Short mmCIF file of C-alpha atoms in Angstrom, two decimals:
data_model
loop_
_atom_site.label_atom_id
_atom_site.label_comp_id
_atom_site.label_asym_id
_atom_site.label_seq_id
_atom_site.Cartn_x
_atom_site.Cartn_y
_atom_site.Cartn_z
CA UNK R 1 -37.90 47.56 14.42
CA UNK R 2 -37.38 43.80 14.56
CA UNK R 3 -34.27 42.40 16.15
CA UNK R 4 -32.56 39.38 14.59
CA UNK R 5 -31.50 36.67 17.04
CA UNK R 6 -29.25 33.77 16.16
CA UNK R 7 -30.26 30.29 17.34
CA UNK R 8 -27.36 27.85 17.66
CA UNK R 9 -27.40 24.05 17.71
CA UNK R 10 -27.97 23.32 21.40
CA UNK R 11 -26.26 20.76 23.60
CA UNK R 12 -28.40 17.66 23.06
CA UNK R 13 -26.99 15.93 26.12
CA UNK R 14 -25.02 12.73 26.76
CA UNK R 15 -21.74 14.21 25.57
CA UNK R 16 -22.83 14.61 21.94
CA UNK R 17 -20.71 17.11 20.03
CA UNK R 18 -22.34 17.20 16.59
CA UNK R 19 -25.52 16.37 14.72
CA UNK R 20 -26.53 15.86 11.10
CA UNK R 21 -29.35 17.90 9.61
CA UNK R 22 -31.94 15.40 8.35
CA UNK R 23 -34.85 17.69 7.54
CA UNK R 24 -35.68 21.34 7.88
CA UNK R 25 -39.17 21.85 9.34
CA UNK R 26 -39.35 25.58 8.47
CA UNK R 27 -38.41 27.75 5.51
CA UNK R 28 -36.98 31.24 5.43
CA UNK R 29 -39.96 33.56 5.75
CA UNK R 30 -41.97 31.26 8.01
CA UNK R 31 -43.43 32.60 11.24
CA UNK R 32 -42.42 30.36 14.14
CA UNK R 33 -43.77 30.20 17.67
CA UNK R 34 -41.67 29.92 20.81
CA UNK R 35 -40.45 26.33 21.31
CA UNK R 36 -41.70 25.21 17.89
CA UNK R 37 -39.57 22.41 16.31
CA UNK R 38 -37.62 23.92 13.43
CA UNK R 39 -35.23 21.18 12.32
CA UNK R 40 -34.88 17.42 12.61
CA UNK R 41 -31.33 16.28 13.32
CA UNK R 42 -29.71 12.90 13.70
CA UNK R 43 -27.25 12.43 16.54
CA UNK R 44 -25.16 9.41 17.31
CA UNK R 45 -28.00 8.23 19.54
CA UNK R 46 -31.34 9.27 18.11
CA UNK R 47 -33.38 11.38 15.71
CA UNK R 48 -34.23 14.65 17.45
CA UNK R 49 -36.60 17.52 16.61
CA UNK R 50 -34.94 20.73 17.85
CA UNK R 51 -37.27 23.52 19.07
CA UNK R 52 -36.38 27.19 18.70
CA UNK R 53 -36.58 29.34 21.84
CA UNK R 54 -37.52 32.45 19.83
CA UNK R 55 -40.82 33.47 18.29
CA UNK R 56 -40.79 35.51 15.10
CA UNK R 57 -39.88 35.25 11.43
CA UNK R 58 -37.12 33.00 10.10
CA UNK R 59 -34.66 35.16 8.16
CA UNK R 60 -31.89 32.63 7.41
CA UNK R 61 -31.06 28.93 7.73
CA UNK R 62 -27.55 27.54 8.03
CA UNK R 63 -26.62 24.10 6.77
CA UNK R 64 -27.95 21.86 4.04
CA UNK R 65 -29.91 18.70 4.73
CA UNK R 66 -27.32 15.94 5.10
CA UNK R 67 -24.60 18.26 6.43
CA UNK R 68 -23.11 17.85 9.90
CA UNK R 69 -22.90 20.73 12.37
CA UNK R 70 -21.01 20.94 15.68
CA UNK R 71 -22.82 21.92 18.86
CA UNK R 72 -22.81 25.72 19.09
CA UNK R 73 -22.87 26.32 15.34
CA UNK R 74 -25.63 28.65 14.01
CA UNK R 75 -28.82 26.88 12.93
CA UNK R 76 -31.01 29.81 11.92
CA UNK R 77 -31.78 33.46 12.62
CA UNK R 78 -35.17 34.75 13.72
CA UNK R 79 -36.47 38.32 13.55
CA UNK R 80 -38.38 39.05 16.73
CA UNK R 81 -40.02 42.28 17.73
CA UNK R 82 -43.22 44.22 18.15
CA UNK R 83 -44.41 44.16 14.54
CA UNK R 84 -42.88 40.94 13.27
CA UNK R 85 -44.12 40.79 9.70
CA UNK R 86 -43.10 44.32 8.71
CA UNK R 87 -39.88 44.34 10.69
CA UNK R 88 -38.79 40.96 9.31
CA UNK R 89 -39.26 42.27 5.79
CA UNK R 90 -37.20 45.36 6.58
CA UNK R 91 -34.42 43.31 8.14
CA UNK R 92 -34.35 40.91 5.19
CA UNK R 93 -34.18 43.78 2.72
CA UNK R 94 -31.46 45.61 4.61
CA UNK R 95 -29.35 42.54 5.39
CA UNK R 96 -29.53 43.24 9.14
CA UNK R 97 -26.98 41.50 11.31
CA UNK R 98 -28.13 39.06 14.01
CA UNK R 99 -27.88 39.97 17.66
CA UNK R 100 -26.13 37.64 20.11
CA UNK R 101 -28.12 34.46 20.63
CA UNK R 102 -28.63 35.03 24.34
CA UNK R 103 -30.07 38.53 23.94
CA UNK R 104 -33.77 39.07 24.62
CA UNK R 105 -35.90 40.91 22.09
CA UNK R 106 -38.42 43.44 23.33
CA UNK R 107 -42.02 43.27 22.22
CA UNK R 108 -44.27 46.27 21.74
CA UNK R 109 -45.11 46.25 25.42
CA UNK R 110 -41.49 45.94 26.51
CA UNK R 111 -41.93 42.34 27.68
CA UNK R 112 -38.86 40.44 26.56
CA UNK R 113 -40.26 37.03 27.44
CA UNK R 114 -43.08 37.41 24.94
CA UNK R 115 -40.76 36.54 22.04
CA UNK R 116 -38.20 34.17 23.61
CA UNK R 117 -38.24 31.07 25.77
CA UNK R 118 -36.44 31.18 29.06
CA UNK R 119 -35.84 27.44 29.03
CA UNK R 120 -32.51 25.74 28.46
CA UNK R 121 -32.36 23.47 25.44
CA UNK R 122 -30.93 20.11 26.44
CA UNK R 123 -32.12 16.87 24.89
CA UNK R 124 -35.54 17.07 23.34
CA UNK R 125 -36.57 20.61 23.97
CA UNK R 126 -37.83 23.28 26.21
CA UNK R 127 -40.99 21.83 27.57
CA UNK R 128 -43.62 24.08 25.96
CA UNK R 129 -46.02 22.54 23.40
CA UNK R 130 -45.24 23.61 19.86
CA UNK R 131 -47.74 25.76 18.02
CA UNK R 132 -48.68 25.35 14.40
CA UNK R 133 -46.41 27.42 12.20
CA UNK R 134 -47.70 30.09 9.82
CA UNK R 135 -46.22 31.12 6.52
CA UNK R 136 -45.80 34.67 5.37
CA UNK R 137 -47.60 35.59 2.23
CA UNK R 138 -45.29 36.59 -0.63
CA UNK R 139 -46.28 40.21 -0.30
CA UNK R 140 -45.64 40.31 3.45
CA UNK R 141 -41.93 39.63 3.24
CA UNK R 142 -39.55 41.29 0.88
CA UNK R 143 -42.10 43.84 -0.36
CA UNK R 144 -40.39 46.65 1.52
CA UNK R 145 -40.51 50.08 -0.13
CA UNK R 146 -37.16 51.36 -1.38
CA UNK R 147 -37.47 54.40 0.87
CA UNK R 148 -37.47 52.15 3.93
CA UNK R 149 -34.08 50.67 3.12
CA UNK R 150 -30.63 52.24 3.31
CA UNK R 151 -29.96 55.48 1.31
CA UNK R 152 -29.30 54.93 -2.37
CA UNK R 153 -25.74 56.20 -2.10
CA UNK R 154 -24.78 53.59 0.49
CA UNK R 155 -24.43 49.96 -0.61
CA UNK R 156 -26.69 47.52 1.23
CA UNK R 157 -24.94 45.24 3.74
CA UNK R 158 -24.09 41.80 2.44
CA UNK R 159 -26.62 39.07 3.17
CA UNK R 160 -25.53 36.11 5.30
CA UNK R 161 -23.49 33.85 3.02
CA UNK R 162 -25.08 30.60 4.18
CA UNK R 163 -28.56 31.94 3.69
CA UNK R 164 -27.77 33.23 0.21
CA UNK R 165 -26.27 29.91 -0.81
CA UNK R 166 -29.21 28.00 0.63
CA UNK R 167 -32.02 30.00 -0.86
CA UNK R 168 -30.48 31.73 -3.85
CA UNK R 169 -31.53 35.22 -2.85
CA UNK R 170 -30.13 37.99 -0.63
CA UNK R 171 -30.95 37.93 3.05
CA UNK R 172 -31.92 34.27 2.89
CA UNK R 173 -35.40 35.07 1.57
CA UNK R 174 -36.33 32.55 -1.14
CA UNK R 175 -38.06 33.73 -4.30
CA UNK R 176 -41.75 32.95 -3.99
CA UNK R 177 -44.04 32.09 -6.87
CA UNK R 178 -47.50 33.59 -6.96
CA UNK R 179 -49.00 30.13 -6.50
CA UNK R 180 -47.59 29.75 -2.97
CA UNK R 181 -44.58 28.41 -1.12
CA UNK R 182 -41.94 26.12 -2.52
CA UNK R 183 -42.62 23.31 -0.08
CA UNK R 184 -45.60 21.94 1.82
CA UNK R 185 -46.51 18.99 4.02
CA UNK R 186 -49.17 16.50 2.89
CA UNK R 187 -51.95 14.92 4.95
CA UNK R 188 -50.02 11.72 5.68
CA UNK R 189 -46.76 13.30 6.82
CA UNK R 190 -45.19 13.36 3.38
CA UNK R 191 -43.20 16.35 2.25
CA UNK R 192 -43.35 17.63 -1.33
CA UNK R 193 -40.19 19.37 -2.43
CA UNK R 194 -40.50 21.51 -5.54
CA UNK R 195 -37.51 21.34 -7.84
CA UNK R 196 -36.51 24.37 -9.85
CA UNK R 197 -38.19 23.29 -13.08
CA UNK R 198 -38.99 19.63 -12.55
CA UNK R 199 -42.26 19.66 -10.59
CA UNK R 200 -42.90 18.14 -7.13
CA UNK R 201 -41.08 15.10 -5.74
CA UNK R 202 -43.11 13.15 -3.16
CA UNK R 203 -41.17 11.48 -0.37
CA UNK R 204 -42.52 10.02 2.84
CA UNK R 205 -39.59 10.15 5.27
CA UNK R 206 -36.12 11.58 5.69
CA UNK R 207 -34.72 8.04 5.58
CA UNK R 208 -35.87 7.66 1.97
CA UNK R 209 -34.30 10.97 0.98
CA UNK R 210 -31.12 10.19 2.88
CA UNK R 211 -30.79 6.81 1.15
CA UNK R 212 -31.10 8.52 -2.23
CA UNK R 213 -28.71 11.32 -1.25
CA UNK R 214 -26.05 8.93 0.08
CA UNK R 215 -26.15 7.04 -3.23
CA UNK R 216 -26.21 10.11 -5.48
CA UNK R 217 -29.66 9.23 -6.80
CA UNK R 218 -31.90 11.98 -8.22
CA UNK R 219 -35.40 11.39 -6.82
CA UNK R 220 -36.89 13.48 -9.63
CA UNK R 221 -36.10 10.66 -12.03
CA UNK R 222 -38.14 8.08 -10.07
CA UNK R 223 -41.80 7.19 -10.33
CA UNK R 224 -43.20 6.34 -6.91
CA UNK R 225 -45.17 3.14 -6.40
CA UNK R 226 -47.02 4.47 -3.35
CA UNK R 227 -50.34 6.31 -3.18
CA UNK R 228 -50.45 9.37 -5.43
CA UNK R 229 -46.98 8.57 -6.76
CA UNK R 230 -45.36 8.54 -3.32
CA UNK R 231 -41.70 7.44 -3.53
CA UNK R 232 -41.07 4.56 -1.13
CA UNK R 233 -37.84 3.05 0.10
CA UNK R 234 -38.47 0.06 -2.19
CA UNK R 235 -38.49 2.43 -5.19
CA UNK R 236 -35.08 3.84 -4.25
CA UNK R 237 -33.61 0.38 -3.61
CA UNK R 238 -34.97 -0.87 -6.93
CA UNK R 239 -33.36 2.06 -8.73
CA UNK R 240 -30.05 1.41 -6.99
CA UNK R 241 -30.13 -2.27 -7.98
CA UNK R 242 -30.82 -1.28 -11.57
CA UNK R 243 -27.87 1.13 -11.45
CA UNK R 244 -25.56 -1.66 -10.29
CA UNK R 245 -26.25 -3.78 -13.37
CA UNK R 246 -26.18 -0.85 -15.78
CA UNK R 247 -22.96 -0.03 -17.67
CA UNK R 248 -20.61 2.17 -15.62
CA UNK R 249 -21.00 5.88 -16.14
CA UNK R 250 -17.78 7.73 -16.89
CA UNK R 251 -17.98 11.18 -15.30
CA UNK R 252 -17.59 14.15 -17.59
CA UNK R 253 -14.78 16.64 -17.04
CA UNK R 254 -16.80 19.13 -14.92
CA UNK R 255 -17.94 16.32 -12.59
CA UNK R 256 -14.63 14.50 -12.33
CA UNK R 257 -13.68 16.23 -9.10
CA UNK R 258 -16.95 15.35 -7.37
CA UNK R 259 -17.05 12.45 -4.95
CA UNK R 260 -18.72 9.51 -6.69
CA UNK R 261 -21.86 8.00 -5.16
CA UNK R 262 -22.73 4.32 -5.36
CA UNK R 263 -24.77 4.69 -8.53
CA UNK R 264 -21.82 6.30 -10.36
CA UNK R 265 -19.07 3.96 -9.18
CA UNK R 266 -17.15 2.38 -12.08
CA UNK R 267 -16.70 -1.38 -12.06
CA UNK R 268 -14.19 -2.46 -9.44
CA UNK R 269 -14.01 0.94 -7.73
CA UNK R 270 -14.04 1.09 -3.95
CA UNK R 271 -16.88 2.67 -2.01
CA UNK R 272 -16.31 4.73 1.14
CA UNK R 273 -19.03 4.99 3.76
CA UNK R 274 -18.56 7.67 6.45
CA UNK R 275 -18.49 6.35 10.02
CA UNK R 276 -20.84 8.87 11.55
CA UNK R 277 -24.23 9.02 13.19
CA UNK R 278 -25.38 5.71 14.67
CA UNK R 279 -22.84 3.70 12.67
CA UNK R 280 -20.00 5.85 13.98
CA UNK R 281 -21.24 5.68 17.57
CA UNK R 282 -21.50 1.88 17.37
CA UNK R 283 -17.99 1.65 15.94
CA UNK R 284 -16.55 3.81 18.72
CA UNK R 285 -18.32 1.90 21.50
CA UNK R 286 -17.43 -1.55 20.17
CA UNK R 287 -13.80 -0.56 19.66
CA UNK R 288 -13.60 0.76 23.22
CA UNK R 289 -15.21 -2.41 24.55
CA UNK R 290 -12.66 -4.58 22.79
CA UNK R 291 -9.77 -2.41 24.04
CA UNK R 292 -10.84 -2.20 27.67
CA UNK R 293 -12.85 -5.31 28.54
CA UNK R 294 -11.21 -8.75 28.89
CA UNK R 295 -14.30 -10.68 27.88
CA UNK R 296 -15.00 -14.40 27.90
CA UNK R 297 -17.98 -16.41 26.66
CA UNK R 298 -19.70 -19.56 27.88
CA UNK R 299 -22.77 -21.20 26.37
CA UNK R 300 -25.26 -24.01 26.90
CA UNK R 301 -28.15 -25.63 25.03
CA UNK R 302 -31.51 -25.60 26.77
CA UNK R 303 -34.88 -27.26 26.15
CA UNK R 304 -37.32 -24.37 25.74
CA UNK R 305 -40.40 -26.54 25.16
CA UNK R 306 -41.88 -25.90 28.61
CA UNK R 307 -41.20 -22.16 28.41
CA UNK R 308 -43.09 -21.91 25.13
CA UNK R 309 -45.93 -23.97 26.57
CA UNK R 310 -46.10 -21.69 29.64
CA UNK R 311 -46.29 -18.62 27.40
CA UNK R 312 -49.09 -20.20 25.34
CA UNK R 313 -51.05 -20.98 28.52
CA UNK R 314 -50.57 -17.45 29.89
CA UNK R 315 -51.78 -15.86 26.66
CA UNK R 316 -54.75 -18.23 26.43
CA UNK R 317 -56.01 -17.07 29.82
CA UNK R 318 -56.93 -13.63 28.48
CA UNK R 319 -55.54 -10.18 29.11
CA UNK R 320 -52.53 -8.59 27.48
CA UNK R 321 -50.37 -10.92 25.39
CA UNK R 322 -46.95 -11.66 26.83
CA UNK R 323 -43.91 -11.80 24.55
CA UNK R 324 -41.19 -14.41 24.74
CA UNK R 325 -38.64 -11.62 25.12
CA UNK R 326 -40.47 -10.43 28.23
CA UNK R 327 -40.27 -13.90 29.79
CA UNK R 328 -36.55 -14.07 29.02
CA UNK R 329 -36.16 -10.63 30.59
CA UNK R 330 -37.94 -11.85 33.75
CA UNK R 331 -35.52 -14.77 33.89
CA UNK R 332 -32.57 -12.39 33.43
CA UNK R 333 -33.57 -10.09 36.27
CA UNK R 334 -34.10 -13.06 38.60
CA UNK R 335 -30.67 -14.42 37.66
CA UNK R 336 -29.03 -11.04 38.26
CA UNK R 337 -30.63 -10.95 41.71
CA UNK R 338 -28.82 -14.20 42.49
CA UNK R 339 -25.58 -13.18 40.75
CA UNK R 340 -25.28 -9.38 41.22
CA UNK R 341 -21.64 -9.42 40.10
CA UNK R 342 -22.88 -9.39 36.51
CA UNK R 343 -24.98 -6.26 37.05
CA UNK R 344 -21.98 -4.03 37.56
CA UNK R 345 -19.37 -1.83 35.90
CA UNK R 346 -15.65 -1.30 36.33
CA UNK R 347 -14.25 2.08 37.38
CA UNK R 348 -10.83 1.79 35.77
CA UNK R 349 -9.45 5.00 37.29
CA UNK R 350 -10.41 4.06 40.84
CA UNK R 351 -9.73 0.34 40.17
CA UNK R 352 -13.09 -0.57 41.64
CA UNK R 353 -16.00 -2.79 40.66
CA UNK R 354 -19.25 -0.84 41.01
CA UNK R 355 -22.23 -3.05 41.91
CA UNK R 356 -25.40 -1.40 40.60
CA UNK R 357 -28.59 -1.37 42.69
CA UNK R 358 -31.14 -1.75 39.89
CA UNK R 359 -31.40 -3.54 36.54
CA UNK R 360 -31.81 -1.27 33.52
CA UNK R 361 -32.11 -3.89 30.81
CA UNK R 362 -30.90 -3.08 27.31
CA UNK R 363 -31.96 -5.13 24.31
CA UNK R 364 -30.40 -5.11 20.87
CA UNK R 365 -32.65 -3.83 18.06
CA UNK R 366 -31.69 -3.73 14.39
CA UNK R 367 -33.13 -0.72 12.56
CA UNK R 368 -32.71 1.07 9.24
CA UNK R 369 -30.32 3.44 11.02
CA UNK R 370 -28.22 0.57 12.36
CA UNK R 371 -27.96 -1.34 15.61
CA UNK R 372 -29.38 0.42 18.66
CA UNK R 373 -29.80 -0.75 22.25
CA UNK R 374 -32.90 0.74 23.90
CA UNK R 375 -33.06 0.44 27.69
CA UNK R 376 -35.97 -0.75 29.83
CA UNK R 377 -35.70 1.17 33.08
CA UNK R 378 -36.06 -0.70 36.37
CA UNK R 379 -36.69 -4.00 34.63
CA UNK R 380 -36.31 -5.86 37.95
CA UNK R 381 -39.51 -4.21 39.26
CA UNK R 382 -41.67 -4.95 36.20
CA UNK R 383 -44.11 -7.76 35.54
CA UNK R 384 -44.13 -9.78 32.34
CA UNK R 385 -47.03 -7.65 31.08
CA UNK R 386 -45.19 -4.40 31.83
CA UNK R 387 -42.02 -5.69 30.17
CA UNK R 388 -43.98 -6.71 27.07
CA UNK R 389 -45.51 -3.25 26.75
CA UNK R 390 -42.19 -1.46 27.24
CA UNK R 391 -40.38 -3.68 24.75
CA UNK R 392 -43.11 -2.94 22.19
CA UNK R 393 -42.96 0.81 22.81
CA UNK R 394 -39.20 1.01 22.51
CA UNK R 395 -39.09 -1.27 19.46
CA UNK R 396 -41.64 0.89 17.63
CA UNK R 397 -39.70 4.04 18.55
CA UNK R 398 -36.46 2.43 17.34
CA UNK R 399 -37.98 1.58 13.96
CA UNK R 400 -39.41 5.07 13.58
CA UNK R 401 -36.15 6.73 14.65
CA UNK R 402 -37.79 8.56 17.56
CA UNK R 403 -35.84 7.12 20.48
CA UNK R 404 -34.64 9.80 22.85
CA UNK R 405 -31.08 9.91 24.22
CA UNK R 406 -32.53 8.83 27.58
CA UNK R 407 -34.01 5.72 25.93
CA UNK R 408 -30.54 4.67 24.74
CA UNK R 409 -28.36 5.24 27.80
CA UNK R 410 -27.94 3.98 31.33
CA UNK R 411 -28.17 0.24 30.68
CA UNK R 412 -26.63 -2.17 33.21
CA UNK R 413 -27.11 -5.50 31.38
CA UNK R 414 -28.05 -6.40 27.80
CA UNK R 415 -30.32 -9.14 26.45
CA UNK R 416 -29.46 -9.93 22.84
CA UNK R 417 -32.00 -12.04 20.93
CA UNK R 418 -30.00 -12.81 17.80
CA UNK R 419 -32.25 -15.79 17.09
CA UNK R 420 -34.46 -13.44 15.08
CA UNK R 421 -31.71 -13.46 12.44
CA UNK R 422 -31.99 -17.24 12.11
CA UNK R 423 -28.69 -18.08 13.83
CA UNK R 424 -28.02 -20.45 16.72
CA UNK R 425 -25.12 -18.82 18.53
CA UNK R 426 -22.88 -15.79 18.80
CA UNK R 427 -20.07 -14.32 20.89
CA UNK R 428 -21.21 -10.68 21.03
CA UNK R 429 -19.14 -7.71 22.14
CA UNK R 430 -20.18 -6.36 25.54
CA UNK R 431 -22.07 -3.07 25.48
CA UNK R 432 -19.51 -0.85 27.25
CA UNK R 433 -19.49 -0.01 30.19
CA UNK R 434 -21.70 -2.97 31.15
CA UNK R 435 -20.19 -6.20 32.45
CA UNK R 436 -22.20 -8.88 30.64
CA UNK R 437 -24.61 -9.76 27.85
CA UNK R 438 -26.94 -12.75 27.51
CA UNK R 439 -27.39 -14.02 23.97
CA UNK R 440 -30.38 -16.09 22.83
CA UNK R 441 -30.32 -18.05 19.57
CA UNK R 442 -33.19 -19.34 17.49
CA UNK R 443 -35.54 -21.94 19.00
CA UNK R 444 -35.73 -24.95 16.69
CA UNK R 445 -36.91 -28.57 16.92
CA UNK R 446 -33.99 -30.91 17.71
CA UNK R 447 -33.48 -34.44 18.97
CA UNK R 448 -33.28 -34.30 22.78
CA UNK R 449 -33.23 -36.80 25.59
CA UNK R 450 -36.35 -36.02 27.63
CA UNK R 451 -37.23 -38.08 30.70
CA UNK R 452 -34.88 -40.83 29.59
CA UNK R 453 -36.22 -41.09 26.06
CA UNK R 454 -35.23 -39.57 22.77
CA UNK R 455 -37.74 -36.96 21.67
CA UNK R 456 -38.06 -33.93 19.40
CA UNK R 457 -37.96 -30.81 21.60
CA UNK R 458 -37.71 -27.06 21.05
CA UNK R 459 -34.05 -26.29 21.77
CA UNK R 460 -32.29 -22.94 22.14
CA UNK R 461 -28.63 -22.06 22.59
CA UNK R 462 -27.86 -19.53 25.34
CA UNK R 463 -24.55 -17.70 25.60
CA UNK R 464 -23.13 -15.36 28.22
CA UNK R 465 -20.32 -12.96 27.39
CA UNK R 466 -18.92 -11.43 30.56
CA UNK R 467 -16.18 -9.13 31.81
CA UNK R 468 -13.66 -11.44 33.47
CA UNK R 469 -12.63 -8.61 35.81
CA UNK R 470 -15.98 -8.63 37.65
CA UNK R 471 -16.25 -12.38 38.20
CA UNK R 472 -14.69 -15.74 37.45
CA UNK R 473 -16.01 -18.60 35.37
CA UNK R 474 -17.82 -20.19 38.31
CA UNK R 475 -20.07 -17.17 38.78
CA UNK R 476 -20.69 -16.81 35.05
CA UNK R 477 -21.45 -20.52 34.73
CA UNK R 478 -23.80 -20.40 37.71
CA UNK R 479 -25.69 -17.48 36.18
CA UNK R 480 -26.04 -19.19 32.81
CA UNK R 481 -27.05 -22.51 34.35
CA UNK R 482 -29.77 -20.80 36.39
CA UNK R 483 -31.09 -19.09 33.24
CA UNK R 484 -31.12 -22.44 31.41
CA UNK R 485 -32.94 -24.12 34.32
CA UNK R 486 -35.64 -21.43 34.22
CA UNK R 487 -36.01 -21.87 30.46
CA UNK R 488 -36.33 -25.63 30.81
CA UNK R 489 -38.52 -25.55 33.94
CA UNK R 490 -40.28 -22.18 34.34
CA UNK R 491 -41.53 -23.31 37.76
CA UNK R 492 -37.98 -22.76 39.02
CA UNK R 493 -38.51 -19.05 38.50
CA UNK R 494 -41.78 -19.14 40.48
CA UNK R 495 -40.06 -20.80 43.42
CA UNK R 496 -37.28 -18.22 43.62
CA UNK R 497 -39.11 -14.89 43.16
#
């Protein structure tokens, strides 16, 4: 007989206490392999696919997409055992109760490890490659003879409440149509979700569905502009803009108690956006930085004409292209070698300044999920080519929402290129617990005195925001002046490294 094990939301590391369910990767009735990803969750740091340490049949799921669960809350239950298909059907029909999550299930040969992973789930998973999942045929699950269930005189145990609410049937087993399952994944990563009587809705990513959900927009009412009617983010945004100019919708009596989304807000009504996920984490960190760090900012204009010319010459010589951000990072690490006070942190309890041995360089990246700061490990040991490749890798991962918690933690200094937003200067908030941040504005042609004559040069504004506890203005000014000298005369960098 199958044994039902409960899988709880694991500790995802870095002090995270909750996560939001973005997308379920399995349905009730699916057969899952050990360490197969079963749900995609969003933490305050990254989008994470959570693998299940049990192999067997999913009998219940807990939590709707978009809901937030604390660490340790049940995610799903899995029926494991010798004869998984038959036993899962019997458990689903009888409403069997799950065993403790740490308990091992025996297989037909008595080998407990055959159905569970012995690994500890922290961060991204358990280390074993995920296998392709299989679905149970409609007849394999739920088609349990009446004689195999409890005696007729005894009422059947109640099905798990969350599973019943999620799937609309006892035991968490969804009703299956003869044509197949209620959801499937397309060839290009899209997921087709079948509504009760509306037909399929094609979406390409959880971000599109989350945008619609947060704004109370029914995707079934949209016509996608992508291939095969695929609903894109632009389609959702277009519908939201149309809703803003449409006459306000007055909710009917049954819906009056429901929280209004953006598309249903009456004219002049306020909108409340929850501070959670990445936005909440950013808010907490920035607030702490402002409370704890006595910051100051200094800035200087620099002629970046020679730096741009050096980059052009390097890229013209062949090989991998070098980014401007990588050259600025090289300048930063050289400056931190000369002024190590700025590559430090403050231990407030011990009242000590902690000088850090290596430079783990963070860089600000704006994404659909909000502002994130990926970290380039050991930036002081990397060449311009290596820095370029790592910046590209982390930027792509940030845009796709696949950064790991390790990619977003451990920074010692931040490089903030806000020039990409078309602005000249800024006084950013330090990325706690770091001690400083270098800001780089846009590079634009400006009148400049060059070699005693007025000329049009490519000028950039550089700013340094620093923790006044770790150094005084002389050190901060020396750091910023050295950075400006390297920007204006890249040969300075060659002489000092």
